[in-house]
mmCIF file with all atom_site columns, C-alpha atoms in Angstrom:
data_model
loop_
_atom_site.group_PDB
_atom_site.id
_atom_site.type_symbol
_atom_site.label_atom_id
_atom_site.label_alt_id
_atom_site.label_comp_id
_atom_site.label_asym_id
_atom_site.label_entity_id
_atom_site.label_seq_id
_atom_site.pdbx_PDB_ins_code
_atom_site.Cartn_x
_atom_site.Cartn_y
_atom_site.Cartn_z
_atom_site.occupancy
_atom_site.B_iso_or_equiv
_atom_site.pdbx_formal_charge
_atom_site.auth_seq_id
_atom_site.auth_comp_id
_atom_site.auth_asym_id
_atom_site.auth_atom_id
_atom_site.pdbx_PDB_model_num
ATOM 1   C CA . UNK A 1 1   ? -20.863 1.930   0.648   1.00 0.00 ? 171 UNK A CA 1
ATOM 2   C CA . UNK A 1 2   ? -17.646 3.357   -0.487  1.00 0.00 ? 172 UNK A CA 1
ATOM 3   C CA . UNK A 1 3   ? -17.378 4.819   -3.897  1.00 0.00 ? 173 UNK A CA 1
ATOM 4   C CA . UNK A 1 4   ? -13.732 3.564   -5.125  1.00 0.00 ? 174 UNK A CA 1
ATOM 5   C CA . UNK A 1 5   ? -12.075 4.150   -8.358  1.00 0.00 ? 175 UNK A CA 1
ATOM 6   C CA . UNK A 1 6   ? -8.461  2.932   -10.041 1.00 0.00 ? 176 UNK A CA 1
ATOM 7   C CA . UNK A 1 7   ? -5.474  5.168   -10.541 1.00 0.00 ? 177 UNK A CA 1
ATOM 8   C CA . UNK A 1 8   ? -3.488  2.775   -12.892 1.00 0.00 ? 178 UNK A CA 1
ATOM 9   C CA . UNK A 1 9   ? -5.839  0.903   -13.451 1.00 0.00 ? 179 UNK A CA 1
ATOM 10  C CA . UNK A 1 10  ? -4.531  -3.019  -14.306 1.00 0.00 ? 180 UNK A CA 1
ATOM 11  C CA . UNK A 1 11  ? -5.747  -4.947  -17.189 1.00 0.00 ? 181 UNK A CA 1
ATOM 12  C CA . UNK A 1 12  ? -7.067  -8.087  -15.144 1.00 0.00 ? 182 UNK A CA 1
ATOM 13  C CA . UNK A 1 13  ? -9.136  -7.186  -12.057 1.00 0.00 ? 183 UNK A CA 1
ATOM 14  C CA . UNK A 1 14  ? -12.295 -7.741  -10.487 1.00 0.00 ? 184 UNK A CA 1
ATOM 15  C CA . UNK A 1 15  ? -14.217 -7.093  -6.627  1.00 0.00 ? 185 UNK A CA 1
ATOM 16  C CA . UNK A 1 16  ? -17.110 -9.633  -5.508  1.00 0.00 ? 186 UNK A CA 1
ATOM 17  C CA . UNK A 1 17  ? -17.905 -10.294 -2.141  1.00 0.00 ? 187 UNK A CA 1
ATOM 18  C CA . UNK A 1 18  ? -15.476 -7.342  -0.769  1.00 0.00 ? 188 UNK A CA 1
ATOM 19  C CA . UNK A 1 19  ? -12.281 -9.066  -2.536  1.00 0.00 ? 189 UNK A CA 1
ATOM 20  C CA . UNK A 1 20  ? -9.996  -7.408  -5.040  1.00 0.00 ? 190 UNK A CA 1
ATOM 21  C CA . UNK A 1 21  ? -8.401  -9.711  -6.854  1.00 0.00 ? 191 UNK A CA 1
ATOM 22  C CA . UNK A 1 22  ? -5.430  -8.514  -9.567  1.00 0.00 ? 192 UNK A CA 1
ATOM 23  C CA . UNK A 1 23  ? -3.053  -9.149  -11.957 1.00 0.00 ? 193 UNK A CA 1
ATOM 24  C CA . UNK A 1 24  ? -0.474  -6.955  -10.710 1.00 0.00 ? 194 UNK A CA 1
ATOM 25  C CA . UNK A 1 25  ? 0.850   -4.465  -13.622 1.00 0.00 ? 195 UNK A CA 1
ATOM 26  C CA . UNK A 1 26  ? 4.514   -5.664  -14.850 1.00 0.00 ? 196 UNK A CA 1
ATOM 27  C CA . UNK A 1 27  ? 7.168   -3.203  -14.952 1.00 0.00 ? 197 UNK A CA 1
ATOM 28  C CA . UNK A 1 28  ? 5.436   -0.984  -12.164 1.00 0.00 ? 198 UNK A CA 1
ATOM 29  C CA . UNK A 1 29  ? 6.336   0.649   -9.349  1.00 0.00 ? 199 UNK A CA 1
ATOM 30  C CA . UNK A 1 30  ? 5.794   3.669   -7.064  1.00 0.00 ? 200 UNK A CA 1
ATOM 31  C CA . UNK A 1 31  ? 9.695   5.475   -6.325  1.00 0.00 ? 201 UNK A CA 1
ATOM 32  C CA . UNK A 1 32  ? 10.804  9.637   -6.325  1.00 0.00 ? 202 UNK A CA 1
ATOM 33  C CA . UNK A 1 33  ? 14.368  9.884   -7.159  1.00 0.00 ? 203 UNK A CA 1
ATOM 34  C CA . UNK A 1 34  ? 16.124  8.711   -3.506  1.00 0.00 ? 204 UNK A CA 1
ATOM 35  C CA . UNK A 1 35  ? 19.344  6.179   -4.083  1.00 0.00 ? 205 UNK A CA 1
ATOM 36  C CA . UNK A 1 36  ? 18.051  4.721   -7.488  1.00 0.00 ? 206 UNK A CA 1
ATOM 37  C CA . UNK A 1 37  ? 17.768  8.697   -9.625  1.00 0.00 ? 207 UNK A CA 1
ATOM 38  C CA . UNK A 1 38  ? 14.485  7.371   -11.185 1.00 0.00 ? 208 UNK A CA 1
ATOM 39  C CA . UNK A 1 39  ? 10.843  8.298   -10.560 1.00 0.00 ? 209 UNK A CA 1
ATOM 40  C CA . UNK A 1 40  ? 7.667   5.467   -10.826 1.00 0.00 ? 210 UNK A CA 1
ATOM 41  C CA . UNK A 1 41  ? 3.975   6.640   -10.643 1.00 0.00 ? 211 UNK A CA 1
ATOM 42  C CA . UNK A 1 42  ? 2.601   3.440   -12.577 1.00 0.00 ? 212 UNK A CA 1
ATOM 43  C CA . UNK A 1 43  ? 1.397   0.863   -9.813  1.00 0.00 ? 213 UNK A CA 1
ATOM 44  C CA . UNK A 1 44  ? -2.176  -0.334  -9.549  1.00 0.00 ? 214 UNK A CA 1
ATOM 45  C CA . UNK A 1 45  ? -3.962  1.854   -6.934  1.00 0.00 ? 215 UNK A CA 1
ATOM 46  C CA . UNK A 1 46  ? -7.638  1.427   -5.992  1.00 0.00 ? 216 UNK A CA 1
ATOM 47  C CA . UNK A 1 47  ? -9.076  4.200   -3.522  1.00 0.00 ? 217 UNK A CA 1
ATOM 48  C CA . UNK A 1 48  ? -11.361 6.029   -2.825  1.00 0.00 ? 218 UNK A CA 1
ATOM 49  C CA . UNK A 1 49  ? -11.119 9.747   -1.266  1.00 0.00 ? 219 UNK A CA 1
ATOM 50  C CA . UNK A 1 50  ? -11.673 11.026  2.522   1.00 0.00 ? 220 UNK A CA 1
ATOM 51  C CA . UNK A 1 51  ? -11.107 14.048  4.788   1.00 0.00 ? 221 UNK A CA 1
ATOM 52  C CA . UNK A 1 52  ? -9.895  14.593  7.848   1.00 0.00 ? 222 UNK A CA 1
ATOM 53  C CA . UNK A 1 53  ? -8.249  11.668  10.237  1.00 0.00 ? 223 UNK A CA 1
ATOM 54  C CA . UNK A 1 54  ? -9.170  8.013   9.596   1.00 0.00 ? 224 UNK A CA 1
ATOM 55  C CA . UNK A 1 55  ? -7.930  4.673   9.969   1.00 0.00 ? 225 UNK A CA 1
ATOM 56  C CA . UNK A 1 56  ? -7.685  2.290   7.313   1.00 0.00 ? 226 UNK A CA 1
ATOM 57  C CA . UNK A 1 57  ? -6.645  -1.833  7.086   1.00 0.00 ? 227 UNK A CA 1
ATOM 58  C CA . UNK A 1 58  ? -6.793  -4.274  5.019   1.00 0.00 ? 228 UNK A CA 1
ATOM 59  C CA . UNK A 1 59  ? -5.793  -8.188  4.456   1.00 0.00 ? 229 UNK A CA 1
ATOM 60  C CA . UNK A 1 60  ? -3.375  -9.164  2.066   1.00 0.00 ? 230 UNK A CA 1
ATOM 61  C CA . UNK A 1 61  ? -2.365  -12.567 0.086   1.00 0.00 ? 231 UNK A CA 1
ATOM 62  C CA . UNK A 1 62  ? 0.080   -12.390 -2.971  1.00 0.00 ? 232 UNK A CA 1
ATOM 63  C CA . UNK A 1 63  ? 1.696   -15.020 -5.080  1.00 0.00 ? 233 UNK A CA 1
ATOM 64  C CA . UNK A 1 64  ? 5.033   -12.895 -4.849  1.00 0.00 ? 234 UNK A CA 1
ATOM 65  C CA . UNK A 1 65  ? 8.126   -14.235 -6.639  1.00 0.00 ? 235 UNK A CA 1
ATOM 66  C CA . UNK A 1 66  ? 10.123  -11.826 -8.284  1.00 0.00 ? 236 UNK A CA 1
ATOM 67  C CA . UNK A 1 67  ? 11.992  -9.299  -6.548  1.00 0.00 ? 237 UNK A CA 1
ATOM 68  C CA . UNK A 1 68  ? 10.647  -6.027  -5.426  1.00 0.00 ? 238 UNK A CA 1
ATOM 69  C CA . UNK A 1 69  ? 6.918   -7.602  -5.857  1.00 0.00 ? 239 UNK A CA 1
ATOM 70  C CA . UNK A 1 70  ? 4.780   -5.681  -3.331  1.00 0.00 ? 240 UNK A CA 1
ATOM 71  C CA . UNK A 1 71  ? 0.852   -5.124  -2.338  1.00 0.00 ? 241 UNK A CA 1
ATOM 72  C CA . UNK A 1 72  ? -0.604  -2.757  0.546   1.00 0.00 ? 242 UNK A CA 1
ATOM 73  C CA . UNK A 1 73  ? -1.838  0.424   1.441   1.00 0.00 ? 243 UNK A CA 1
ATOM 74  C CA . UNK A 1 74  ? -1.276  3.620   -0.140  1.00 0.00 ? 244 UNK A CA 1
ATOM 75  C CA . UNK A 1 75  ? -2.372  6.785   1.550   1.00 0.00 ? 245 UNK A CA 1
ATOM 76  C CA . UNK A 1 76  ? -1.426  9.249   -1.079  1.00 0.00 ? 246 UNK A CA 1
ATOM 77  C CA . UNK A 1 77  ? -2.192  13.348  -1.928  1.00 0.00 ? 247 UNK A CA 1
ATOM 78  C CA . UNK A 1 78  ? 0.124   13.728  -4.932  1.00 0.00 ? 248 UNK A CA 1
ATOM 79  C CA . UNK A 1 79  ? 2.494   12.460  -7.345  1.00 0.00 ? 249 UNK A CA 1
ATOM 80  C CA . UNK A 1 80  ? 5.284   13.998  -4.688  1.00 0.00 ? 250 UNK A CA 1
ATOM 81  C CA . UNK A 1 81  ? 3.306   13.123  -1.519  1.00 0.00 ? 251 UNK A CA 1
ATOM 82  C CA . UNK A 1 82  ? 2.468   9.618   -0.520  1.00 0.00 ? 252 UNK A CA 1
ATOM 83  C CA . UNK A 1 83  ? 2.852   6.737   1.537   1.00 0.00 ? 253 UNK A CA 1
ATOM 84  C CA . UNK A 1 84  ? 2.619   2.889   0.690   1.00 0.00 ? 254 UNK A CA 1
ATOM 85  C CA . UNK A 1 85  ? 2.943   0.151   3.066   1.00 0.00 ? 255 UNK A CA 1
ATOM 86  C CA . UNK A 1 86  ? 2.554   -3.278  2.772   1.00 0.00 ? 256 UNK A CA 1
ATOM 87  C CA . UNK A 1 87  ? 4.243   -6.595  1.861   1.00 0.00 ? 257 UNK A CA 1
ATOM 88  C CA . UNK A 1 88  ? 7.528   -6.880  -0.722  1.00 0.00 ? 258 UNK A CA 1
ATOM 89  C CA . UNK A 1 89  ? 9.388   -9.339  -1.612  1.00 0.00 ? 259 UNK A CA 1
ATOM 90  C CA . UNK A 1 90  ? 13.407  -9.030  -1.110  1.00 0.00 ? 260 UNK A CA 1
ATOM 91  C CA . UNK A 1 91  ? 15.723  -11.534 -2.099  1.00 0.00 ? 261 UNK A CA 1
ATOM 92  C CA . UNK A 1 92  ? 13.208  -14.199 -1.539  1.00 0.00 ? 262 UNK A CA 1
ATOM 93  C CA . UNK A 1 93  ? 12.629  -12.785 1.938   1.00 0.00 ? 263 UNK A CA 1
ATOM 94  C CA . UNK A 1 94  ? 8.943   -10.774 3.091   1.00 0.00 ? 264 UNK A CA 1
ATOM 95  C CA . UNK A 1 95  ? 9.149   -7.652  4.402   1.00 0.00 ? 265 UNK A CA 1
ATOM 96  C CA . UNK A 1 96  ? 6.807   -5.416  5.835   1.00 0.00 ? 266 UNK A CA 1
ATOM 97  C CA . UNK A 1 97  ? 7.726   -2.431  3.698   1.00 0.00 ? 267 UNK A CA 1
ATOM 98  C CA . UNK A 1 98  ? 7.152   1.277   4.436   1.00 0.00 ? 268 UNK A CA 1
ATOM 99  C CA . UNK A 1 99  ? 7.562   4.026   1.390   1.00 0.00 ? 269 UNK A CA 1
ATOM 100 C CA . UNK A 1 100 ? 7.530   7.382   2.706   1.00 0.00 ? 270 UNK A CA 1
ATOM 101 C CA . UNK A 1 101 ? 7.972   10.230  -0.066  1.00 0.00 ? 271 UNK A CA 1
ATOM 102 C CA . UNK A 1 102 ? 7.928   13.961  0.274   1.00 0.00 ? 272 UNK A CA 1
ATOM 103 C CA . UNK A 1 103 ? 9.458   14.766  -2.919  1.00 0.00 ? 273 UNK A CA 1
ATOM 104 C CA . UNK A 1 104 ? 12.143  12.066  -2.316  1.00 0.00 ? 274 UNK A CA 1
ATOM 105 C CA . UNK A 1 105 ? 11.305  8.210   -1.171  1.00 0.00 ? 275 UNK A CA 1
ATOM 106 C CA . UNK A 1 106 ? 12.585  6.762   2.343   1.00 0.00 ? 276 UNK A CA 1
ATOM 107 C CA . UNK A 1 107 ? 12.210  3.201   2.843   1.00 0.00 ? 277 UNK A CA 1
ATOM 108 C CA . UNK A 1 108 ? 12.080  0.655   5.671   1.00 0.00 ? 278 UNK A CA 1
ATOM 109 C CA . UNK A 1 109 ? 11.446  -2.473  5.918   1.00 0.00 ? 279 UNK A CA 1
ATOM 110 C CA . UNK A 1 110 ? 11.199  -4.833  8.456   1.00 0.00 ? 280 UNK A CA 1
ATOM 111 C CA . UNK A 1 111 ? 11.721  -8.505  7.542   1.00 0.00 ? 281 UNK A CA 1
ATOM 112 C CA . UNK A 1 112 ? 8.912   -11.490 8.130   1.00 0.00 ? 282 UNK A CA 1
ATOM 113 C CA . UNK A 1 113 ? 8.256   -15.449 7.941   1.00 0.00 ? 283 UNK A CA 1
ATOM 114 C CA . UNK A 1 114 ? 9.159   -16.658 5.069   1.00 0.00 ? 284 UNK A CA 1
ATOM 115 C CA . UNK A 1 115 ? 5.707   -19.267 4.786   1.00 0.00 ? 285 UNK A CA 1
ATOM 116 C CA . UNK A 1 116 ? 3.534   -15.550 5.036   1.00 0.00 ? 286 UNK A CA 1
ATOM 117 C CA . UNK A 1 117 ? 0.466   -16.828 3.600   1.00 0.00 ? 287 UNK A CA 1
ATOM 118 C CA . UNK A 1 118 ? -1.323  -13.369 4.555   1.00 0.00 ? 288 UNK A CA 1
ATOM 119 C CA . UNK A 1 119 ? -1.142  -10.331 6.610   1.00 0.00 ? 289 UNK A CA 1
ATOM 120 C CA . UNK A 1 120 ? -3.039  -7.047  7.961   1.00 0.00 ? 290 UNK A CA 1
ATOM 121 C CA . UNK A 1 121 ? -2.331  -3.956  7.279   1.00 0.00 ? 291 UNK A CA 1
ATOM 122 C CA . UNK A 1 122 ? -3.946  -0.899  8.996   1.00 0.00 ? 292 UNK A CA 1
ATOM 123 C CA . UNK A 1 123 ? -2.530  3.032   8.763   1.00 0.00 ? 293 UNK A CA 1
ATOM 124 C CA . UNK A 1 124 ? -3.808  5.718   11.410  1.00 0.00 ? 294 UNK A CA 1
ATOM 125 C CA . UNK A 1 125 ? -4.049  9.431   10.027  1.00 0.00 ? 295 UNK A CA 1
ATOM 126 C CA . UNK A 1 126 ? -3.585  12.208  12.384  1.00 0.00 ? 296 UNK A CA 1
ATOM 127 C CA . UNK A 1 127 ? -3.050  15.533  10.922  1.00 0.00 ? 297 UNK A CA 1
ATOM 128 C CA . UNK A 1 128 ? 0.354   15.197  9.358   1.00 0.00 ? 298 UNK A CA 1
ATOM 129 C CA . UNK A 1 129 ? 1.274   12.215  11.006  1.00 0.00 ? 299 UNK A CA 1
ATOM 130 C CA . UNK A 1 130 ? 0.267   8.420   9.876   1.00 0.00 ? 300 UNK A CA 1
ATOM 131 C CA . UNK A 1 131 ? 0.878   5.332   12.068  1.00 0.00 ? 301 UNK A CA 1
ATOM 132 C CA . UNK A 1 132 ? 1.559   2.128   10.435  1.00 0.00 ? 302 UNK A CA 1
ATOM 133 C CA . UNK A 1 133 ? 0.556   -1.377  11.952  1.00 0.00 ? 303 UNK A CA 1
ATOM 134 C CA . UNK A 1 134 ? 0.598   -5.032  10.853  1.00 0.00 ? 304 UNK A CA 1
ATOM 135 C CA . UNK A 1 135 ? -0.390  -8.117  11.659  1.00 0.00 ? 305 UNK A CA 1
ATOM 136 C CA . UNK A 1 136 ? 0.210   -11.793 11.225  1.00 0.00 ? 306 UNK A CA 1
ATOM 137 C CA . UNK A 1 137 ? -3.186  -12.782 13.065  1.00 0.00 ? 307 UNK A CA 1
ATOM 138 C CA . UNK A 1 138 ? -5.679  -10.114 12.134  1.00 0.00 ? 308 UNK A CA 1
ATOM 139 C CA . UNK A 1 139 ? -5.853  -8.829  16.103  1.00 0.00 ? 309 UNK A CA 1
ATOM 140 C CA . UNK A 1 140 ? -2.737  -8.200  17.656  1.00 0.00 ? 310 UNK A CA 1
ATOM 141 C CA . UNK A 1 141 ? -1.134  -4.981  15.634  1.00 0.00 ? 311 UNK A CA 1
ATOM 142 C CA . UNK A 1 142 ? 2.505   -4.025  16.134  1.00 0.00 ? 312 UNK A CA 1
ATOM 143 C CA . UNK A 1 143 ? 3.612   -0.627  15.175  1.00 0.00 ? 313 UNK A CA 1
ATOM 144 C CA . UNK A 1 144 ? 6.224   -0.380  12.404  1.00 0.00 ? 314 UNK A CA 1
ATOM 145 C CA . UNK A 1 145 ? 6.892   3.349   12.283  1.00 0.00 ? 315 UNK A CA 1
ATOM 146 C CA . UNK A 1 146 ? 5.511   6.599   12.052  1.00 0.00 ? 316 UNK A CA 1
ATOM 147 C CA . UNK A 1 147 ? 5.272   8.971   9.338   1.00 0.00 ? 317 UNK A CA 1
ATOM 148 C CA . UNK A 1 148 ? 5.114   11.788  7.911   1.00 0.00 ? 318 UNK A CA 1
ATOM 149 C CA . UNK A 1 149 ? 2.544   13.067  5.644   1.00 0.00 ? 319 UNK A CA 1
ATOM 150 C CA . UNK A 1 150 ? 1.710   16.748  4.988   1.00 0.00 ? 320 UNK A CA 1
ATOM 151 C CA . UNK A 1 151 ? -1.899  17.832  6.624   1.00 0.00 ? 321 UNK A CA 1
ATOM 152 C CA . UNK A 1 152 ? -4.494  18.066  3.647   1.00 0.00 ? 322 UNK A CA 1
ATOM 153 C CA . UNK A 1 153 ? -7.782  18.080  4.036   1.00 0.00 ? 323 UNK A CA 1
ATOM 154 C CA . UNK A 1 154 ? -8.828  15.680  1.248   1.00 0.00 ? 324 UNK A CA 1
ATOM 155 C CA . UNK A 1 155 ? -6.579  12.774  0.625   1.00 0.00 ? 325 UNK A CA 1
ATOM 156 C CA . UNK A 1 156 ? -6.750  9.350   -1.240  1.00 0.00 ? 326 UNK A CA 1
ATOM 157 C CA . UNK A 1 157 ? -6.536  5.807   0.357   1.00 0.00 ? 327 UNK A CA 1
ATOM 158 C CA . UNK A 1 158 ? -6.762  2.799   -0.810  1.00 0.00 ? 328 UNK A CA 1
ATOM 159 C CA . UNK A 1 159 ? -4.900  -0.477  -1.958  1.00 0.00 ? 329 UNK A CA 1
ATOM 160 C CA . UNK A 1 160 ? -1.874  -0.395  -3.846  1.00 0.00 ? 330 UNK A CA 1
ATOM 161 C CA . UNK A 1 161 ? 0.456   -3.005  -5.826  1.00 0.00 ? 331 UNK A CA 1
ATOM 162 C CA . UNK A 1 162 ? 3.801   -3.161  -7.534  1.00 0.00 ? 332 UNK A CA 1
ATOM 163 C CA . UNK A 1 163 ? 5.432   -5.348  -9.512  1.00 0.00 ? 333 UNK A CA 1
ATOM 164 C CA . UNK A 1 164 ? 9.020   -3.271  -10.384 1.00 0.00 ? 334 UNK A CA 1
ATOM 165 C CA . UNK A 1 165 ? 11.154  -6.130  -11.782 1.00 0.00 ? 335 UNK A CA 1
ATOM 166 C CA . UNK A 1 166 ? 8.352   -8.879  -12.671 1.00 0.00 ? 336 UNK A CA 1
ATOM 167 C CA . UNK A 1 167 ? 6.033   -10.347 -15.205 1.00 0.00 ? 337 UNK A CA 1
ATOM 168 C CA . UNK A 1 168 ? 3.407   -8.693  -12.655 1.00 0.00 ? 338 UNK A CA 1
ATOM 169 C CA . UNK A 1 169 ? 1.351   -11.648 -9.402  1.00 0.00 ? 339 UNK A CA 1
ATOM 170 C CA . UNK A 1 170 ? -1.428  -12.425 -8.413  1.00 0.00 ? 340 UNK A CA 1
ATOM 171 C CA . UNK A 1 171 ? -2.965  -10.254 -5.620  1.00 0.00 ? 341 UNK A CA 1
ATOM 172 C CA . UNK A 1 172 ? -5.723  -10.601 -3.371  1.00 0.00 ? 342 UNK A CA 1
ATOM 173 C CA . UNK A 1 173 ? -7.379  -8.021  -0.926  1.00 0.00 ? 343 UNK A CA 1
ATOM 174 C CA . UNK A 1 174 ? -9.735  -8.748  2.049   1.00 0.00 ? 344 UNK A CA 1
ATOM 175 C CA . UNK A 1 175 ? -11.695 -6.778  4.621   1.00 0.00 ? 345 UNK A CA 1
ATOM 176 C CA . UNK A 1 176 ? -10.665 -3.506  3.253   1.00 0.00 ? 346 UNK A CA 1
ATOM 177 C CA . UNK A 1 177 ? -12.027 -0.886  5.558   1.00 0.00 ? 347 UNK A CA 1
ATOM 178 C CA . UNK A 1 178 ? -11.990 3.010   5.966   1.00 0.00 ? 348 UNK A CA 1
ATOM 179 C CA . UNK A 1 179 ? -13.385 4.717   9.254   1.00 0.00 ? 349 UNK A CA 1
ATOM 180 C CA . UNK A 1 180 ? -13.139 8.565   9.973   1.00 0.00 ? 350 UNK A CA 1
ATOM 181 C CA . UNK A 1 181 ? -11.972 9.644   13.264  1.00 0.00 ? 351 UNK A CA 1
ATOM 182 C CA . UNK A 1 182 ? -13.604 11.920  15.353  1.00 0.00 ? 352 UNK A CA 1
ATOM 183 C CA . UNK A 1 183 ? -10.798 15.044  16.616  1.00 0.00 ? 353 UNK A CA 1
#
């Protein structure tokens, strides 16, 4: 059992059967300053809290359709010191998306299918360092990037969504799973 709990916590949820379903928040986002000069802290984030290294995945189907509509991972410490990875939407084109921020976002994104129905997700902490994976089959995981994270000993993880530009999606979150490593 793993005790979860919502940071922005949308209006229309609910988790049977080890699915999170949402209604994505409108307006909502997660950006520090980089390129745009605005910061967002107001996304939908359900997590739980864990120390040490760990690895955690998850599956992901969205009814995307505005642009900048998103749903992942989030491995985060602070408002200043996060990392969300996942699906979004870019001029009608799906990404897998990678949000770094120390202070100030980095982004990259890697474009996908266009029919994505669903993906996996899976990030790999280790010390100050997080791997990111996906997956368009659920067993074959191709690394995206690395990244940086500063080494805390308690951090939050869990599974994030955005809506930025929208009226807010449907979301839909499978298999979520968080494992400690041993060092």
């Amino acid at each position: 059992y793993i005790h979860m709990k919502w940071y922005n916590e949308p209006v229309k949820w609910d988790y049977e059967n080890d699915t999170l379903s949402m209604f994505v928040t409108q307006k909502s986002d997660y950006w520090r300053i980089t390129h745009y000069g605005f910061i967002q802290d107001n996304g939908p984030f359900y997590y739980t809290n864990i120390e040490g290294d760990f690895e955690v995945s998850v599956k992901i189907k969205g009814n995307y359709n505005t642009l900048y509509d998103q749903m992942g991972l989030m491995l985060r410490l602070d408002e200043e010191h996060w990392i969300k990875t996942g699906v979004e939407y870019v001029d009608g084109v799906y990404n897998l998306s990678t949000v770094t921020t120390n202070k100030h976002s980095s982004w990259n994104i890697i474009p996908l299918r266009s029919n994505l129905k669903q993906i996996w997700i899976k990030a790999i902490r280790k010390t100050d360092a997080v791997e990111i994976y996906y997956s368009l089959d659920g067993e074959i995981y191709i690394m995206s990037n690395i990244s940086y994270l500063p080494k805390q000993k308690n951090i939050m993880a869990g599974m994030m969504a955005a809506s930025p530009k929208g009226k807010g999606f449907e979301a839909t979150f499978e298999e979520f799973k968080i494992t400690g490593l041993s060092n």
